[in-house]
């Protein structure tokens, strides 16, 4: 009886979480929150207040599935390349941990009971070589950050390799978009060209690692 009650509670919590995510994404104009005008008014040159506000908002947005490239861009715009890089990367890692933990805590048992085949698919893809698979997913410009975090959470993938693979995989795109937004003292054309080259290289690296993984299977 208690097991059934626990399952019901976890099901309700998971449903509420997903409904809340959907509500925020659908009914909040997030693009107007994290815009150049908003950043100029509330974040840029406002000291520790702006830094804290940007970090908290970025963590919230990343957790809800907001594009991490936009956060990296505005991080670079507001705090310069290095400051934007570190703040954006930190927000992504924390958001990843939060989303993974929520899915692992209140979602896994529910999905096992209701959709056992989904667990098997997630496990078969992420359980073995979690670090490598996660690194490849993050490097490639495909997939959904929010969905990946949820899938890893409901699987039996170990947290540490998943978080490490995510952190390293996030780095190239954070560098690219923080560089684009930073306006550092190099010609805009060169900065854009460099960002495109880095983007292509990170994609090639992801595809190369995927080929290696496929050969080793």
PDB file of C-alpha atoms in Angstrom:
ATOM      1  CA  UNK A   1       0.000   0.000   0.000  1.00  0.00           C
ATOM      2  CA  UNK A   2       2.768   2.402   0.956  1.00  0.00           C
ATOM      3  CA  UNK A   3       4.633   1.530  -2.240  1.00  0.00           C
ATOM      4  CA  UNK A   4       1.571   2.375  -4.309  1.00  0.00           C
ATOM      5  CA  UNK A   5       1.131   5.627  -2.395  1.00  0.00           C
ATOM      6  CA  UNK A   6       4.782   6.519  -2.986  1.00  0.00           C
ATOM      7  CA  UNK A   7       4.423   5.764  -6.676  1.00  0.00           C
ATOM      8  CA  UNK A   8       1.345   7.966  -6.912  1.00  0.00           C
ATOM      9  CA  UNK A   9       3.105  10.836  -5.145  1.00  0.00           C
ATOM     10  CA  UNK A  10       6.133  10.554  -7.427  1.00  0.00           C
ATOM     11  CA  UNK A  11       3.887  10.397 -10.464  1.00  0.00           C
ATOM     12  CA  UNK A  12       2.106  13.563  -9.396  1.00  0.00           C
ATOM     13  CA  UNK A  13       5.382  15.330  -8.680  1.00  0.00           C
ATOM     14  CA  UNK A  14       6.779  14.359 -12.076  1.00  0.00           C
ATOM     15  CA  UNK A  15       3.604  15.477 -13.845  1.00  0.00           C
ATOM     16  CA  UNK A  16       3.616  18.789 -11.965  1.00  0.00           C
ATOM     17  CA  UNK A  17       7.262  19.338 -12.834  1.00  0.00           C
ATOM     18  CA  UNK A  18       6.721  18.700 -16.540  1.00  0.00           C
ATOM     19  CA  UNK A  19       3.538  20.779 -16.619  1.00  0.00           C
ATOM     20  CA  UNK A  20       5.380  23.601 -14.874  1.00  0.00           C
ATOM     21  CA  UNK A  21       8.214  23.433 -17.398  1.00  0.00           C
ATOM     22  CA  UNK A  22       5.782  23.496 -20.281  1.00  0.00           C
ATOM     23  CA  UNK A  23       3.796  26.363 -18.767  1.00  0.00           C
ATOM     24  CA  UNK A  24       6.875  28.515 -18.254  1.00  0.00           C
ATOM     25  CA  UNK A  25       8.188  27.838 -21.746  1.00  0.00           C
ATOM     26  CA  UNK A  26       4.854  28.407 -23.464  1.00  0.00           C
ATOM     27  CA  UNK A  27       3.568  31.376 -21.502  1.00  0.00           C
ATOM     28  CA  UNK A  28       6.699  33.336 -20.682  1.00  0.00           C
ATOM     29  CA  UNK A  29       8.382  35.476 -23.289  1.00  0.00           C
ATOM     30  CA  UNK A  30      11.834  34.296 -22.322  1.00  0.00           C
ATOM     31  CA  UNK A  31      13.437  35.920 -25.323  1.00  0.00           C
ATOM     32  CA  UNK A  32      12.407  39.338 -24.022  1.00  0.00           C
ATOM     33  CA  UNK A  33      13.859  38.557 -20.595  1.00  0.00           C
ATOM     34  CA  UNK A  34      17.281  37.610 -21.895  1.00  0.00           C
ATOM     35  CA  UNK A  35      17.636  40.309 -24.529  1.00  0.00           C
ATOM     36  CA  UNK A  36      20.218  42.988 -25.168  1.00  0.00           C
ATOM     37  CA  UNK A  37      17.990  45.703 -23.677  1.00  0.00           C
ATOM     38  CA  UNK A  38      17.261  43.657 -20.554  1.00  0.00           C
ATOM     39  CA  UNK A  39      20.931  42.767 -20.080  1.00  0.00           C
ATOM     40  CA  UNK A  40      21.970  46.412 -20.535  1.00  0.00           C
ATOM     41  CA  UNK A  41      19.462  47.531 -17.899  1.00  0.00           C
ATOM     42  CA  UNK A  42      19.743  44.786 -15.294  1.00  0.00           C
ATOM     43  CA  UNK A  43      23.069  43.002 -15.699  1.00  0.00           C
ATOM     44  CA  UNK A  44      25.777  44.915 -17.517  1.00  0.00           C
ATOM     45  CA  UNK A  45      27.831  47.241 -15.297  1.00  0.00           C
ATOM     46  CA  UNK A  46      25.631  46.552 -12.253  1.00  0.00           C
ATOM     47  CA  UNK A  47      28.355  44.777 -10.268  1.00  0.00           C
ATOM     48  CA  UNK A  48      27.754  41.753  -8.106  1.00  0.00           C
ATOM     49  CA  UNK A  49      23.989  42.207  -8.327  1.00  0.00           C
ATOM     50  CA  UNK A  50      24.021  41.789 -12.096  1.00  0.00           C
ATOM     51  CA  UNK A  51      26.379  38.843 -11.909  1.00  0.00           C
ATOM     52  CA  UNK A  52      24.197  37.049  -9.369  1.00  0.00           C
ATOM     53  CA  UNK A  53      21.000  37.868 -11.274  1.00  0.00           C
ATOM     54  CA  UNK A  54      22.436  36.609 -14.558  1.00  0.00           C
ATOM     55  CA  UNK A  55      23.715  33.390 -12.960  1.00  0.00           C
ATOM     56  CA  UNK A  56      20.428  32.575 -11.205  1.00  0.00           C
ATOM     57  CA  UNK A  57      18.335  33.362 -14.272  1.00  0.00           C
ATOM     58  CA  UNK A  58      20.664  31.369 -16.525  1.00  0.00           C
ATOM     59  CA  UNK A  59      20.483  28.327 -14.250  1.00  0.00           C
ATOM     60  CA  UNK A  60      16.684  28.531 -14.242  1.00  0.00           C
ATOM     61  CA  UNK A  61      16.481  28.914 -18.016  1.00  0.00           C
ATOM     62  CA  UNK A  62      18.939  26.097 -18.727  1.00  0.00           C
ATOM     63  CA  UNK A  63      17.045  23.804 -16.359  1.00  0.00           C
ATOM     64  CA  UNK A  64      13.856  24.556 -18.294  1.00  0.00           C
ATOM     65  CA  UNK A  65      15.482  23.821 -21.637  1.00  0.00           C
ATOM     66  CA  UNK A  66      16.327  27.335 -22.855  1.00  0.00           C
ATOM     67  CA  UNK A  67      19.013  27.305 -25.604  1.00  0.00           C
ATOM     68  CA  UNK A  68      22.411  27.380 -23.923  1.00  0.00           C
ATOM     69  CA  UNK A  69      23.915  29.136 -26.946  1.00  0.00           C
ATOM     70  CA  UNK A  70      21.873  32.275 -26.218  1.00  0.00           C
ATOM     71  CA  UNK A  71      22.973  32.245 -22.580  1.00  0.00           C
ATOM     72  CA  UNK A  72      26.605  31.939 -23.664  1.00  0.00           C
ATOM     73  CA  UNK A  73      26.211  34.813 -26.111  1.00  0.00           C
ATOM     74  CA  UNK A  74      24.734  37.188 -23.531  1.00  0.00           C
ATOM     75  CA  UNK A  75      27.243  36.012 -20.936  1.00  0.00           C
ATOM     76  CA  UNK A  76      30.009  37.132 -23.274  1.00  0.00           C
ATOM     77  CA  UNK A  77      28.163  40.352 -24.037  1.00  0.00           C
ATOM     78  CA  UNK A  78      27.630  41.263 -20.374  1.00  0.00           C
ATOM     79  CA  UNK A  79      30.866  40.066 -18.772  1.00  0.00           C
ATOM     80  CA  UNK A  80      33.405  39.736 -21.547  1.00  0.00           C
ATOM     81  CA  UNK A  81      34.720  36.519 -23.004  1.00  0.00           C
ATOM     82  CA  UNK A  82      36.269  34.922 -19.899  1.00  0.00           C
ATOM     83  CA  UNK A  83      33.613  36.081 -17.433  1.00  0.00           C
ATOM     84  CA  UNK A  84      30.829  35.086 -19.798  1.00  0.00           C
ATOM     85  CA  UNK A  85      32.461  31.728 -20.471  1.00  0.00           C
ATOM     86  CA  UNK A  86      32.753  30.791 -16.793  1.00  0.00           C
ATOM     87  CA  UNK A  87      29.280  32.028 -15.832  1.00  0.00           C
ATOM     88  CA  UNK A  88      27.553  30.368 -18.786  1.00  0.00           C
ATOM     89  CA  UNK A  89      29.385  27.070 -18.254  1.00  0.00           C
ATOM     90  CA  UNK A  90      28.596  27.103 -14.536  1.00  0.00           C
ATOM     91  CA  UNK A  91      24.911  27.739 -15.197  1.00  0.00           C
ATOM     92  CA  UNK A  92      24.779  24.874 -17.700  1.00  0.00           C
ATOM     93  CA  UNK A  93      26.426  22.392 -15.354  1.00  0.00           C
ATOM     94  CA  UNK A  94      24.212  23.367 -12.411  1.00  0.00           C
ATOM     95  CA  UNK A  95      21.095  23.271 -14.609  1.00  0.00           C
ATOM     96  CA  UNK A  96      22.116  19.843 -15.899  1.00  0.00           C
ATOM     97  CA  UNK A  97      22.585  18.541 -12.353  1.00  0.00           C
ATOM     98  CA  UNK A  98      19.211  19.914 -11.216  1.00  0.00           C
ATOM     99  CA  UNK A  99      17.292  18.456 -14.164  1.00  0.00           C
ATOM    100  CA  UNK A 100      19.061  15.087 -13.887  1.00  0.00           C
ATOM    101  CA  UNK A 101      18.459  14.919 -10.133  1.00  0.00           C
ATOM    102  CA  UNK A 102      14.761  15.763 -10.436  1.00  0.00           C
ATOM    103  CA  UNK A 103      14.288  13.082 -13.093  1.00  0.00           C
ATOM    104  CA  UNK A 104      16.271  10.530 -11.076  1.00  0.00           C
ATOM    105  CA  UNK A 105      14.466  11.323  -7.808  1.00  0.00           C
ATOM    106  CA  UNK A 106      10.835  11.498  -8.893  1.00  0.00           C
ATOM    107  CA  UNK A 107      10.716  10.141 -12.412  1.00  0.00           C
ATOM    108  CA  UNK A 108      12.629   6.879 -12.678  1.00  0.00           C
ATOM    109  CA  UNK A 109      10.291   4.632 -10.664  1.00  0.00           C
ATOM    110  CA  UNK A 110       7.271   6.052 -12.470  1.00  0.00           C
ATOM    111  CA  UNK A 111       8.716   5.434 -15.934  1.00  0.00           C
ATOM    112  CA  UNK A 112       9.925   1.928 -14.987  1.00  0.00           C
ATOM    113  CA  UNK A 113       6.389   0.947 -14.024  1.00  0.00           C
ATOM    114  CA  UNK A 114       4.551   2.673 -16.846  1.00  0.00           C
ATOM    115  CA  UNK A 115       7.046   2.572 -19.717  1.00  0.00           C
ATOM    116  CA  UNK A 116       9.637  -0.163 -19.076  1.00  0.00           C
ATOM    117  CA  UNK A 117      10.688  -0.155 -22.735  1.00  0.00           C
ATOM    118  CA  UNK A 118      11.662   3.522 -22.442  1.00  0.00           C
ATOM    119  CA  UNK A 119      13.974   2.721 -19.542  1.00  0.00           C
ATOM    120  CA  UNK A 120      15.550  -0.117 -21.525  1.00  0.00           C
ATOM    121  CA  UNK A 121      16.230   2.190 -24.456  1.00  0.00           C
ATOM    122  CA  UNK A 122      17.730   4.891 -22.246  1.00  0.00           C
ATOM    123  CA  UNK A 123      19.812   2.332 -20.363  1.00  0.00           C
ATOM    124  CA  UNK A 124      21.096   0.656 -23.506  1.00  0.00           C
ATOM    125  CA  UNK A 125      22.243   4.006 -24.847  1.00  0.00           C
ATOM    126  CA  UNK A 126      23.629   5.667 -21.714  1.00  0.00           C
ATOM    127  CA  UNK A 127      24.459   2.988 -19.145  1.00  0.00           C
ATOM    128  CA  UNK A 128      27.660   1.803 -20.793  1.00  0.00           C
ATOM    129  CA  UNK A 129      30.331   4.334 -21.769  1.00  0.00           C
ATOM    130  CA  UNK A 130      28.243   7.087 -20.207  1.00  0.00           C
ATOM    131  CA  UNK A 131      31.066   9.607 -20.381  1.00  0.00           C
ATOM    132  CA  UNK A 132      31.820   9.051 -24.077  1.00  0.00           C
ATOM    133  CA  UNK A 133      28.192   8.993 -25.192  1.00  0.00           C
ATOM    134  CA  UNK A 134      27.388  12.148 -23.222  1.00  0.00           C
ATOM    135  CA  UNK A 135      30.453  13.943 -24.569  1.00  0.00           C
ATOM    136  CA  UNK A 136      29.450  13.081 -28.142  1.00  0.00           C
ATOM    137  CA  UNK A 137      25.852  14.243 -27.622  1.00  0.00           C
ATOM    138  CA  UNK A 138      26.981  17.571 -26.175  1.00  0.00           C
ATOM    139  CA  UNK A 139      29.551  18.186 -28.921  1.00  0.00           C
ATOM    140  CA  UNK A 140      27.160  17.598 -31.803  1.00  0.00           C
ATOM    141  CA  UNK A 141      24.807  20.469 -32.738  1.00  0.00           C
ATOM    142  CA  UNK A 142      21.783  18.180 -32.488  1.00  0.00           C
ATOM    143  CA  UNK A 143      19.498  16.960 -29.763  1.00  0.00           C
ATOM    144  CA  UNK A 144      17.812  18.738 -26.902  1.00  0.00           C
ATOM    145  CA  UNK A 145      19.663  19.585 -23.696  1.00  0.00           C
ATOM    146  CA  UNK A 146      16.540  19.279 -21.536  1.00  0.00           C
ATOM    147  CA  UNK A 147      15.503  15.929 -23.067  1.00  0.00           C
ATOM    148  CA  UNK A 148      19.039  14.546 -22.697  1.00  0.00           C
ATOM    149  CA  UNK A 149      19.120  15.453 -19.001  1.00  0.00           C
ATOM    150  CA  UNK A 150      15.736  13.836 -18.406  1.00  0.00           C
ATOM    151  CA  UNK A 151      16.681  10.694 -20.347  1.00  0.00           C
ATOM    152  CA  UNK A 152      19.899  10.308 -18.360  1.00  0.00           C
ATOM    153  CA  UNK A 153      18.004  10.878 -15.122  1.00  0.00           C
ATOM    154  CA  UNK A 154      15.500   8.102 -15.739  1.00  0.00           C
ATOM    155  CA  UNK A 155      18.214   5.741 -16.953  1.00  0.00           C
ATOM    156  CA  UNK A 156      20.686   3.976 -14.680  1.00  0.00           C
ATOM    157  CA  UNK A 157      23.595   6.043 -15.984  1.00  0.00           C
ATOM    158  CA  UNK A 158      26.030   7.027 -13.242  1.00  0.00           C
ATOM    159  CA  UNK A 159      25.843  10.737 -12.388  1.00  0.00           C
ATOM    160  CA  UNK A 160      29.576  11.524 -12.273  1.00  0.00           C
ATOM    161  CA  UNK A 161      30.459  10.388 -15.852  1.00  0.00           C
ATOM    162  CA  UNK A 162      27.328  12.081 -17.170  1.00  0.00           C
ATOM    163  CA  UNK A 163      28.121  15.390 -15.489  1.00  0.00           C
ATOM    164  CA  UNK A 164      31.776  15.256 -16.529  1.00  0.00           C
ATOM    165  CA  UNK A 165      30.928  14.393 -20.129  1.00  0.00           C
ATOM    166  CA  UNK A 166      28.351  17.181 -20.193  1.00  0.00           C
ATOM    167  CA  UNK A 167      30.787  19.732 -18.780  1.00  0.00           C
ATOM    168  CA  UNK A 168      33.525  18.951 -21.300  1.00  0.00           C
ATOM    169  CA  UNK A 169      31.012  18.704 -24.142  1.00  0.00           C
ATOM    170  CA  UNK A 170      29.505  22.085 -23.324  1.00  0.00           C
ATOM    171  CA  UNK A 171      32.855  23.891 -23.504  1.00  0.00           C
ATOM    172  CA  UNK A 172      33.285  24.296 -27.297  1.00  0.00           C
ATOM    173  CA  UNK A 173      29.885  25.906 -27.881  1.00  0.00           C
ATOM    174  CA  UNK A 174      30.238  28.073 -24.781  1.00  0.00           C
ATOM    175  CA  UNK A 175      33.555  29.351 -26.137  1.00  0.00           C
ATOM    176  CA  UNK A 176      32.033  29.958 -29.567  1.00  0.00           C
ATOM    177  CA  UNK A 177      28.995  31.946 -28.453  1.00  0.00           C
ATOM    178  CA  UNK A 178      30.697  33.758 -25.582  1.00  0.00           C
ATOM    179  CA  UNK A 179      33.304  34.836 -28.126  1.00  0.00           C
ATOM    180  CA  UNK A 180      30.602  36.052 -30.487  1.00  0.00           C
ATOM    181  CA  UNK A 181      28.902  38.052 -27.761  1.00  0.00           C
ATOM    182  CA  UNK A 182      31.994  39.417 -26.080  1.00  0.00           C
ATOM    183  CA  UNK A 183      33.010  42.056 -28.596  1.00  0.00           C
ATOM    184  CA  UNK A 184      36.660  41.565 -27.601  1.00  0.00           C
ATOM    185  CA  UNK A 185      39.143  43.744 -29.416  1.00  0.00           C
ATOM    186  CA  UNK A 186      39.431  41.818 -32.646  1.00  0.00           C
ATOM    187  CA  UNK A 187      37.687  42.561 -35.895  1.00  0.00           C
ATOM    188  CA  UNK A 188      34.046  41.360 -35.942  1.00  0.00           C
ATOM    189  CA  UNK A 189      34.621  39.513 -39.203  1.00  0.00           C
ATOM    190  CA  UNK A 190      37.552  37.607 -37.716  1.00  0.00           C
ATOM    191  CA  UNK A 191      35.609  36.879 -34.525  1.00  0.00           C
ATOM    192  CA  UNK A 192      32.662  35.496 -36.478  1.00  0.00           C
ATOM    193  CA  UNK A 193      34.923  33.478 -38.765  1.00  0.00           C
ATOM    194  CA  UNK A 194      36.782  32.039 -35.786  1.00  0.00           C
ATOM    195  CA  UNK A 195      33.477  31.080 -34.142  1.00  0.00           C
ATOM    196  CA  UNK A 196      32.306  29.306 -37.302  1.00  0.00           C
ATOM    197  CA  UNK A 197      35.599  27.410 -37.553  1.00  0.00           C
ATOM    198  CA  UNK A 198      35.394  26.339 -33.897  1.00  0.00           C
ATOM    199  CA  UNK A 199      31.791  25.238 -34.391  1.00  0.00           C
ATOM    200  CA  UNK A 200      32.759  23.086 -37.379  1.00  0.00           C
ATOM    201  CA  UNK A 201      35.733  21.613 -35.518  1.00  0.00           C
ATOM    202  CA  UNK A 202      33.621  20.690 -32.486  1.00  0.00           C
ATOM    203  CA  UNK A 203      31.089  18.992 -34.790  1.00  0.00           C
ATOM    204  CA  UNK A 204      33.843  17.068 -36.565  1.00  0.00           C
ATOM    205  CA  UNK A 205      35.275  15.999 -33.203  1.00  0.00           C
ATOM    206  CA  UNK A 206      31.860  14.752 -32.105  1.00  0.00           C
ATOM    207  CA  UNK A 207      31.410  12.751 -35.318  1.00  0.00           C
ATOM    208  CA  UNK A 208      34.943  11.357 -35.013  1.00  0.00           C
ATOM    209  CA  UNK A 209      34.328  10.197 -31.444  1.00  0.00           C
ATOM    210  CA  UNK A 210      31.042   8.640 -32.529  1.00  0.00           C
ATOM    211  CA  UNK A 211      32.819   6.634 -35.246  1.00  0.00           C
ATOM    212  CA  UNK A 212      35.377   5.427 -32.709  1.00  0.00           C
ATOM    213  CA  UNK A 213      32.604   4.445 -30.312  1.00  0.00           C
ATOM    214  CA  UNK A 214      30.767   2.535 -33.048  1.00  0.00           C
ATOM    215  CA  UNK A 215      33.933   0.619 -33.999  1.00  0.00           C
ATOM    216  CA  UNK A 216      34.611  -0.350 -30.387  1.00  0.00           C
ATOM    217  CA  UNK A 217      31.104  -1.735 -29.830  1.00  0.00           C
TER     218      UNK A 217
END
